[in-house]
Amino acid sequence: MLKHTFYILLALTFFYLPVALTAEEFPVATDGFSQNYPMVVFDGEDYFTVYLDRRGGDYSFYSRFISPEGVVSQEQLVVPAHPAMSFMPALAMGTENFLYTWSRQRGIFDYNRDGMARILGLNGAPLSGNIQVNDNLAQHSPAFMRTAFDGEHYLVIWQDGLPTQGARILGQFVCATDYNLVGGNFIIRPEVLEQSHAQIYPDILFDGTNYLIVWDDNRSGERSIYGWFFDTDGEPVGDDFVISDLPQRQLLVRVAYNGEHYLAVWADRRHGSKNGVFGQMFDSSGNAVGTDMAISPLQNNEERSWPRVGSNGNQFMVVWEQQNLTKEAAPVARFHDLIRYPAAGVDKEKQTVWYEVHGRIINADGSYHTNEIPVGVNQFHQRDPEVTGQGDQFLVLWQDSRVNNQYSDIYGRFFEAMPPVVLSSPQNLQASFTGEAIMLEWDPPASKEADFMHYNLYKDDELLADEITETAYTDELFEQNTTYSYYVTAYYDAGESDPSNTATVDIPTLYISVQFQVGATAAGSTSVSLVDPLEGAQVWLENYGETDTDNMGFALFEEVGVHQSLQWEVTKDGFFPEEGSVNLTAEDLVIEVVLTQDDTSVPMTGEQGQFSIVPNPADQWIKVISDKKMIRVEVLDMLGQTRIGNDAHSANEMEVNISDLPAGIYFLRAIHDDQTITTDRFVRR
């Protein structure tokens, strides 16, 4: 690929040799014409820069790759020459490509501008033609193009209008796969802003979940710094929030993210009519983390302005332009600044003032890792720095007019950085079900560069247990017919690692309900019906005890273990018992049981002279005669249900009114004073 095609020159050619970290600056593009506005990102292997090139007097854009050792590739044309002004660019990297965007004047004498974009392959070659991102209905010419990638789309934003025209921020999504616009332009502007309020100089990043857009506006009467989160559909996430709103002017904001906190940096006039560089860290809710930082306050009346900020995933590096009033530089023509400065609401610069690039590295906790660092401090002008970081280094690029102040070249310099602390994740999480518990086991992190403290275990994305010191855990809380997912993290003194792999476990059916439905039939009957239930029958199920049927003939056993064979038995006085066995599967079960009336213990009429029922059959009344004193007489139907109960005082004869009984066969039970029981049958006609 082109990105690995390097110049083949003599070994003594300086910038094609590896450059040690924190080594001297090295040239990136030094052709015999001006190169300006270097944009730079890291693609996972090399740094990729795109810059403006003025060869032939036109405006074109070229790219180069820079290895982490400082090896610079050949140039590659990415945007062909255009005769009119092209500037205020931005660069973002996607999954399979880059997006480069810039503001382009329509013609030499047509001062209206459009926001343009172009998709570049990972080898730096163009994949698309020019894509106009602003609607033709846009009110003003786009300025200060910025872009970020969310995993599917690029979001390009820009300032629409001048500070004196109530400038606003517009946005446009661009598909990273088919290079088409997604939807139309949309306005990024809080409702609280009045028409006269101007949003100026926006910046954007994507933090893995949401976009963050920052800008300055004058809603408070002076320019202050604000931020606002947006989702990947371009919808606001909450309200916009204040980053800094001191009474003094604050402007030219840029923002970076280190994976935990955001750092916004800006030019600030709290110490006079010239700018210093200040910053503020904040979290994903827009809450300030610590107080604002005086990164480079105004000193010796030498202004600091146009700050940039990048992160290596741990630290931040801030770079800026800084005046040097101890020397005077020859004037240099920067015609694009005639538009750029008014668009940003910045006073016109003094061309005879020497400009340098300085920087400072800031730790993740907001403390200063370095003092202010001279980055590019050669003869004449060093301007428009850009910075990005990865691993253990930052790379700063800037435009430089050291060669007789005739043309601008692109130079770079590496700076050592503290790489992000690696919070390694646990590995190989496995989950299994024993029938009684869920067993979880995992391997420790491959490396523990930070101070390890304990593990946190999550179940269905909720914290199940923390401060686990072993690589195993037993979960006894589960329900049958449910799937559970788990992951585990390692917790260090520096924070929590990313999750391990996700392990899932399916809990099968473990318990079912077994319901008995018991009915009755008369002895000798050839028909069986469960329509008439049998109440009070005793139902026994092996290992699960005994229970009685209710008035509907039901007896229920709950939480009966599956995959076993059990014996059962159903009994009731006056009925033949029934028994059997059942093989339990993973489905609830209903067992229908019919008990037959036991007539073997019921003496027939006339068999006992001591006990009789007359008349039999009968219509209205029956007389019960016994040679043993009776204290109670009960009439039962064929289902064993008591229909009549009469008490007596040690009588040998009792009359019973049966006129309310339906026709049928009934049992009469006499309870004697010696607690013996005599039974017989009669017929109600």
Tab-separated table of N, CA and C in Angstrom, residues 477-580:
chain	number	residue	atom	x	y	z
A	477	LEU	N	-28.708	-18.466	43.707
A	477	LEU	CA	-29.973	-17.771	43.453
A	477	LEU	C	-30.329	-17.926	41.979
A	478	PHE	N	-31.333	-18.732	41.711
A	478	PHE	CA	-31.733	-18.967	40.331
A	478	PHE	C	-33.180	-19.424	40.296
A	479	GLU	N	-33.770	-19.335	39.142
A	479	GLU	CA	-35.109	-19.831	38.888
A	479	GLU	C	-35.054	-20.749	37.685
A	480	GLN	N	-35.943	-21.752	37.707
A	480	GLN	CA	-35.950	-22.699	36.605
A	480	GLN	C	-36.462	-22.043	35.325
A	481	ASN	N	-36.129	-22.683	34.208
A	481	ASN	CA	-36.542	-22.214	32.884
A	481	ASN	C	-36.063	-20.785	32.609
A	482	THR	N	-34.851	-20.467	33.025
A	482	THR	CA	-34.302	-19.123	32.880
A	482	THR	C	-32.864	-19.218	32.380
A	483	THR	N	-32.484	-18.262	31.541
A	483	THR	CA	-31.104	-18.153	31.074
A	483	THR	C	-30.445	-16.968	31.766
A	484	TYR	N	-29.275	-17.191	32.322
A	484	TYR	CA	-28.530	-16.134	33.004
A	484	TYR	C	-27.223	-15.877	32.252
A	485	SER	N	-26.805	-14.613	32.240
A	485	SER	CA	-25.517	-14.258	31.645
A	485	SER	C	-24.645	-13.611	32.714
A	486	TYR	N	-23.360	-13.884	32.633
A	486	TYR	CA	-22.409	-13.398	33.632
A	486	TYR	C	-21.186	-12.819	32.935
A	487	TYR	N	-20.581	-11.827	33.563
A	487	TYR	CA	-19.218	-11.431	33.222
A	487	TYR	C	-18.538	-10.958	34.496
A	488	VAL	N	-17.222	-10.949	34.460
A	488	VAL	CA	-16.445	-10.594	35.641
A	488	VAL	C	-15.433	-9.526	35.246
A	489	THR	N	-15.156	-8.615	36.147
A	489	THR	CA	-14.148	-7.586	35.930
A	489	THR	C	-13.097	-7.675	37.024
A	490	ALA	N	-11.943	-7.129	36.724
A	490	ALA	CA	-10.897	-6.993	37.740
A	490	ALA	C	-10.890	-5.554	38.220
A	491	TYR	N	-10.810	-5.382	39.508
A	491	TYR	CA	-10.802	-4.036	40.083
A	491	TYR	C	-9.401	-3.744	40.610
A	492	TYR	N	-8.854	-2.623	40.135
A	492	TYR	CA	-7.511	-2.200	40.516
A	492	TYR	C	-7.606	-0.880	41.283
A	493	ASP	N	-6.496	-0.472	41.843
A	493	ASP	CA	-6.498	0.829	42.514
A	493	ASP	C	-6.715	1.957	41.516
A	494	ALA	N	-6.445	1.679	40.235
A	494	ALA	CA	-6.641	2.692	39.201
A	494	ALA	C	-8.018	2.619	38.564
A	495	GLY	N	-8.838	1.660	38.970
A	495	GLY	CA	-10.183	1.566	38.417
A	495	GLY	C	-10.533	0.144	38.024
A	496	GLU	N	-11.639	0.016	37.317
A	496	GLU	CA	-12.196	-1.286	36.960
A	496	GLU	C	-11.863	-1.613	35.514
A	497	SER	N	-11.536	-2.869	35.262
A	497	SER	CA	-11.192	-3.301	33.914
A	497	SER	C	-12.444	-3.425	33.059
A	498	ASP	N	-12.226	-3.631	31.774
A	498	ASP	CA	-13.324	-3.996	30.899
A	498	ASP	C	-13.830	-5.386	31.287
A	499	PRO	N	-15.055	-5.736	30.891
A	499	PRO	CA	-15.587	-7.056	31.251
A	499	PRO	C	-14.816	-8.187	30.583
A	500	SER	N	-14.855	-9.330	31.221
A	500	SER	CA	-14.360	-10.555	30.609
A	500	SER	C	-15.324	-10.972	29.507
A	501	ASN	N	-15.092	-12.137	28.945
A	501	ASN	CA	-16.094	-12.709	28.065
A	501	ASN	C	-17.389	-12.941	28.843
A	502	THR	N	-18.482	-13.018	28.140
A	502	THR	CA	-19.777	-13.295	28.761
A	502	THR	C	-20.042	-14.793	28.718
A	503	ALA	N	-20.428	-15.351	29.859
A	503	ALA	CA	-20.790	-16.766	29.950
A	503	ALA	C	-22.272	-16.864	30.277
A	504	THR	N	-22.964	-17.745	29.594
A	504	THR	CA	-24.388	-17.933	29.837
A	504	THR	C	-24.648	-19.358	30.311
A	505	VAL	N	-25.720	-19.515	31.056
A	505	VAL	CA	-26.117	-20.832	31.540
A	505	VAL	C	-27.635	-20.906	31.502
A	506	ASP	N	-28.149	-22.030	31.016
A	506	ASP	CA	-29.591	-22.263	30.941
A	506	ASP	C	-30.019	-23.141	32.105
A	507	ILE	N	-30.962	-22.659	32.884
A	507	ILE	CA	-31.513	-23.443	33.987
A	507	ILE	C	-32.741	-24.175	33.462
A	508	PRO	N	-32.739	-25.512	33.475
A	508	PRO	CA	-33.886	-26.254	32.940
A	508	PRO	C	-35.045	-26.253	33.933
A	509	THR	N	-36.115	-26.983	33.565
A	509	THR	CA	-37.219	-27.191	34.499
A	509	THR	C	-36.743	-28.100	35.616
A	510	LEU	N	-36.841	-27.645	36.814
A	510	LEU	CA	-36.364	-28.387	37.977
A	510	LEU	C	-37.505	-28.922	38.816
A	511	TYR	N	-38.594	-28.202	38.869
A	511	TYR	CA	-39.724	-28.567	39.712
A	511	TYR	C	-41.008	-28.404	38.917
A	512	ILE	N	-41.952	-29.294	39.213
A	512	ILE	CA	-43.271	-29.194	38.610
A	512	ILE	C	-44.312	-29.315	39.708
A	513	SER	N	-45.545	-29.085	39.351
A	513	SER	CA	-46.656	-29.338	40.272
A	513	SER	C	-47.375	-30.609	39.832
A	514	VAL	N	-47.739	-31.415	40.823
A	514	VAL	CA	-48.501	-32.646	40.575
A	514	VAL	C	-49.854	-32.472	41.258
A	515	GLN	N	-50.892	-32.512	40.462
A	515	GLN	CA	-52.245	-32.320	40.994
A	515	GLN	C	-53.060	-33.595	40.814
A	516	PHE	N	-53.672	-34.037	41.908
A	516	PHE	CA	-54.593	-35.175	41.870
A	516	PHE	C	-56.013	-34.641	41.783
A	517	GLN	N	-56.803	-35.256	40.898
A	517	GLN	CA	-58.223	-34.933	40.773
A	517	GLN	C	-59.000	-36.209	41.098
A	518	VAL	N	-59.687	-36.188	42.246
A	518	VAL	CA	-60.289	-37.407	42.797
A	518	VAL	C	-61.808	-37.301	42.732
A	519	GLY	N	-62.437	-38.355	42.186
A	519	GLY	CA	-63.886	-38.480	42.166
A	519	GLY	C	-64.296	-39.840	42.693
A	520	ALA	N	-65.589	-40.139	42.674
A	520	ALA	CA	-66.080	-41.398	43.254
A	520	ALA	C	-67.198	-41.957	42.405
A	521	THR	N	-67.398	-43.273	42.525
A	521	THR	CA	-68.513	-43.951	41.872
A	521	THR	C	-69.027	-45.028	42.810
A	522	ALA	N	-70.276	-45.427	42.625
A	522	ALA	CA	-70.882	-46.464	43.473
A	522	ALA	C	-70.366	-47.837	43.078
A	523	ALA	N	-70.414	-48.753	44.040
A	523	ALA	CA	-69.978	-50.127	43.769
A	523	ALA	C	-70.831	-50.732	42.678
A	524	GLY	N	-70.177	-51.408	41.755
A	524	GLY	CA	-70.886	-52.069	40.674
A	524	GLY	C	-71.228	-51.167	39.521
A	525	SER	N	-70.938	-49.866	39.621
A	525	SER	CA	-71.271	-48.949	38.535
A	525	SER	C	-70.331	-49.182	37.364
A	526	THR	N	-70.840	-49.069	36.163
A	526	THR	CA	-70.016	-49.237	34.951
A	526	THR	C	-69.575	-47.901	34.370
A	527	SER	N	-70.004	-46.799	34.989
A	527	SER	CA	-69.612	-45.480	34.480
A	527	SER	C	-68.747	-44.767	35.507
A	528	VAL	N	-67.753	-44.033	34.999
A	528	VAL	CA	-66.855	-43.271	35.859
A	528	VAL	C	-67.001	-41.792	35.490
A	529	SER	N	-67.243	-40.948	36.468
A	529	SER	CA	-67.384	-39.520	36.224
A	529	SER	C	-66.624	-38.755	37.275
A	530	LEU	N	-65.866	-37.749	36.814
A	530	LEU	CA	-65.178	-36.872	37.747
A	530	LEU	C	-65.922	-35.553	37.901
A	531	VAL	N	-67.130	-35.498	37.394
A	531	VAL	CA	-67.904	-34.275	37.538
A	531	VAL	C	-68.247	-34.046	38.996
A	532	ASP	N	-68.517	-35.110	39.707
A	532	ASP	CA	-68.816	-35.014	41.133
A	532	ASP	C	-67.541	-35.312	41.901
A	533	PRO	N	-66.888	-34.293	42.473
A	533	PRO	CA	-65.610	-34.514	43.160
A	533	PRO	C	-65.810	-35.185	44.504
A	534	LEU	N	-64.725	-35.758	44.983
A	534	LEU	CA	-64.737	-36.420	46.286
A	534	LEU	C	-63.888	-35.593	47.242
A	535	GLU	N	-64.532	-35.007	48.231
A	535	GLU	CA	-63.849	-34.169	49.204
A	535	GLU	C	-63.342	-35.009	50.360
A	536	GLY	N	-62.183	-34.616	50.901
A	536	GLY	CA	-61.664	-35.249	52.105
A	536	GLY	C	-60.914	-36.538	51.879
A	537	ALA	N	-60.624	-36.886	50.617
A	537	ALA	CA	-59.814	-38.073	50.364
A	537	ALA	C	-58.363	-37.777	50.728
A	538	GLN	N	-57.658	-38.769	51.278
A	538	GLN	CA	-56.258	-38.595	51.645
A	538	GLN	C	-55.382	-39.028	50.465
A	539	VAL	N	-54.527	-38.097	49.989
A	539	VAL	CA	-53.646	-38.367	48.855
A	539	VAL	C	-52.213	-38.352	49.366
A	540	TRP	N	-51.511	-39.460	49.107
A	540	TRP	CA	-50.117	-39.592	49.547
A	540	TRP	C	-49.231	-39.684	48.319
A	541	LEU	N	-48.120	-38.895	48.309
A	541	LEU	CA	-47.143	-38.931	47.231
A	541	LEU	C	-45.785	-39.185	47.842
A	542	GLU	N	-45.114	-40.185	47.350
A	542	GLU	CA	-43.827	-40.595	47.897
A	542	GLU	C	-42.860	-39.414	47.980
A	543	ASN	N	-42.238	-39.272	49.131
A	543	ASN	CA	-41.249	-38.222	49.435
A	543	ASN	C	-41.867	-36.845	49.653
A	544	TYR	N	-43.159	-36.690	49.376
A	544	TYR	CA	-43.770	-35.371	49.498
A	544	TYR	C	-44.965	-35.354	50.446
A	545	GLY	N	-45.208	-36.469	51.139
A	545	GLY	CA	-46.200	-36.471	52.204
A	545	GLY	C	-47.619	-36.664	51.733
A	546	GLU	N	-48.553	-36.199	52.584
A	546	GLU	CA	-49.972	-36.457	52.384
A	546	GLU	C	-50.753	-35.157	52.484
A	547	THR	N	-51.806	-35.064	51.696
A	547	THR	CA	-52.719	-33.927	51.771
A	547	THR	C	-54.111	-34.398	51.405
A	548	ASP	N	-55.133	-33.618	51.775
A	548	ASP	CA	-56.523	-33.988	51.524
A	548	ASP	C	-57.055	-33.234	50.321
A	549	THR	N	-58.020	-33.872	49.646
A	549	THR	CA	-58.680	-33.192	48.541
A	549	THR	C	-59.616	-32.115	49.071
A	550	ASP	N	-59.764	-31.044	48.279
A	550	ASP	CA	-60.673	-29.965	48.662
A	550	ASP	C	-62.074	-30.278	48.164
A	551	ASN	N	-62.982	-29.291	48.272
A	551	ASN	CA	-64.370	-29.550	47.897
A	551	ASN	C	-64.549	-29.733	46.401
A	552	MET	N	-63.499	-29.483	45.622
A	552	MET	CA	-63.541	-29.756	44.188
A	552	MET	C	-62.826	-31.049	43.834
A	553	GLY	N	-62.354	-31.756	44.855
A	553	GLY	CA	-61.673	-33.024	44.623
A	553	GLY	C	-60.216	-32.887	44.240
A	554	PHE	N	-59.613	-31.715	44.456
A	554	PHE	CA	-58.230	-31.484	44.059
A	554	PHE	C	-57.294	-31.580	45.256
A	555	ALA	N	-56.130	-32.160	45.011
A	555	ALA	CA	-55.032	-32.171	45.976
A	555	ALA	C	-53.763	-31.817	45.209
A	556	LEU	N	-53.038	-30.770	45.654
A	556	LEU	CA	-51.914	-30.230	44.892
A	556	LEU	C	-50.609	-30.405	45.649
A	557	PHE	N	-49.599	-30.926	44.941
A	557	PHE	CA	-48.229	-30.995	45.448
A	557	PHE	C	-47.379	-30.068	44.572
A	558	GLU	N	-46.728	-29.078	45.185
A	558	GLU	CA	-45.915	-28.117	44.447
A	558	GLU	C	-44.431	-28.403	44.636
A	559	GLU	N	-43.628	-27.899	43.677
A	559	GLU	CA	-42.169	-28.045	43.704
A	559	GLU	C	-41.760	-29.501	43.869
A	560	VAL	N	-42.313	-30.308	42.994
A	560	VAL	CA	-41.947	-31.721	42.944
A	560	VAL	C	-40.816	-31.864	41.931
A	561	GLY	N	-39.707	-32.441	42.350
A	561	GLY	CA	-38.559	-32.575	41.465
A	561	GLY	C	-38.853	-33.427	40.256
A	562	VAL	N	-38.301	-33.014	39.120
A	562	VAL	CA	-38.544	-33.740	37.877
A	562	VAL	C	-37.583	-34.923	37.767
A	563	HIS	N	-37.818	-35.712	36.739
A	563	HIS	CA	-36.953	-36.834	36.373
A	563	HIS	C	-36.819	-37.841	37.520
A	564	GLN	N	-37.955	-38.270	38.046
A	564	GLN	CA	-37.970	-39.325	39.049
A	564	GLN	C	-39.289	-40.071	38.956
A	565	SER	N	-39.319	-41.284	39.522
A	565	SER	CA	-40.531	-42.108	39.558
A	565	SER	C	-40.997	-42.196	41.001
A	566	LEU	N	-42.280	-41.876	41.231
A	566	LEU	CA	-42.820	-41.822	42.586
A	566	LEU	C	-44.075	-42.681	42.697
A	567	GLN	N	-44.262	-43.282	43.886
A	567	GLN	CA	-45.477	-44.024	44.212
A	567	GLN	C	-46.512	-43.063	44.785
A	568	TRP	N	-47.808	-43.404	44.585
A	568	TRP	CA	-48.878	-42.603	45.172
A	568	TRP	C	-50.019	-43.507	45.629
A	569	GLU	N	-50.843	-42.971	46.514
A	569	GLU	CA	-52.007	-43.718	47.009
A	569	GLU	C	-53.088	-42.716	47.418
A	570	VAL	N	-54.351	-43.074	47.111
A	570	VAL	CA	-55.502	-42.261	47.489
A	570	VAL	C	-56.459	-43.135	48.292
A	571	THR	N	-56.848	-42.665	49.480
A	571	THR	CA	-57.746	-43.433	50.360
A	571	THR	C	-58.822	-42.516	50.916
A	572	LYS	N	-59.974	-43.166	51.266
A	572	LYS	CA	-61.043	-42.483	52.001
A	572	LYS	C	-61.928	-43.538	52.629
A	573	ASP	N	-62.347	-43.260	53.856
A	573	ASP	CA	-63.237	-44.196	54.540
A	573	ASP	C	-64.480	-44.437	53.704
A	574	GLY	N	-64.831	-45.707	53.571
A	574	GLY	CA	-66.012	-46.088	52.817
A	574	GLY	C	-65.745	-46.303	51.348
A	575	PHE	N	-64.463	-46.207	50.910
A	575	PHE	CA	-64.119	-46.397	49.503
A	575	PHE	C	-62.911	-47.315	49.409
A	576	PHE	N	-62.869	-48.038	48.298
A	576	PHE	CA	-61.689	-48.840	48.037
A	576	PHE	C	-60.515	-47.913	47.702
A	577	PRO	N	-59.322	-48.128	48.245
A	577	PRO	CA	-58.166	-47.280	47.935
A	577	PRO	C	-57.671	-47.521	46.506
A	578	GLU	N	-56.967	-46.524	45.957
A	578	GLU	CA	-56.308	-46.634	44.662
A	578	GLU	C	-54.842	-46.250	44.844
A	579	GLU	N	-53.969	-46.902	44.093
A	579	GLU	CA	-52.547	-46.594	44.176
A	579	GLU	C	-51.917	-46.766	42.809
A	580	GLY	N	-50.697	-46.239	42.675
A	580	GLY	CA	-50.004	-46.350	41.406
A	580	GLY	C	-48.641	-45.681	41.485
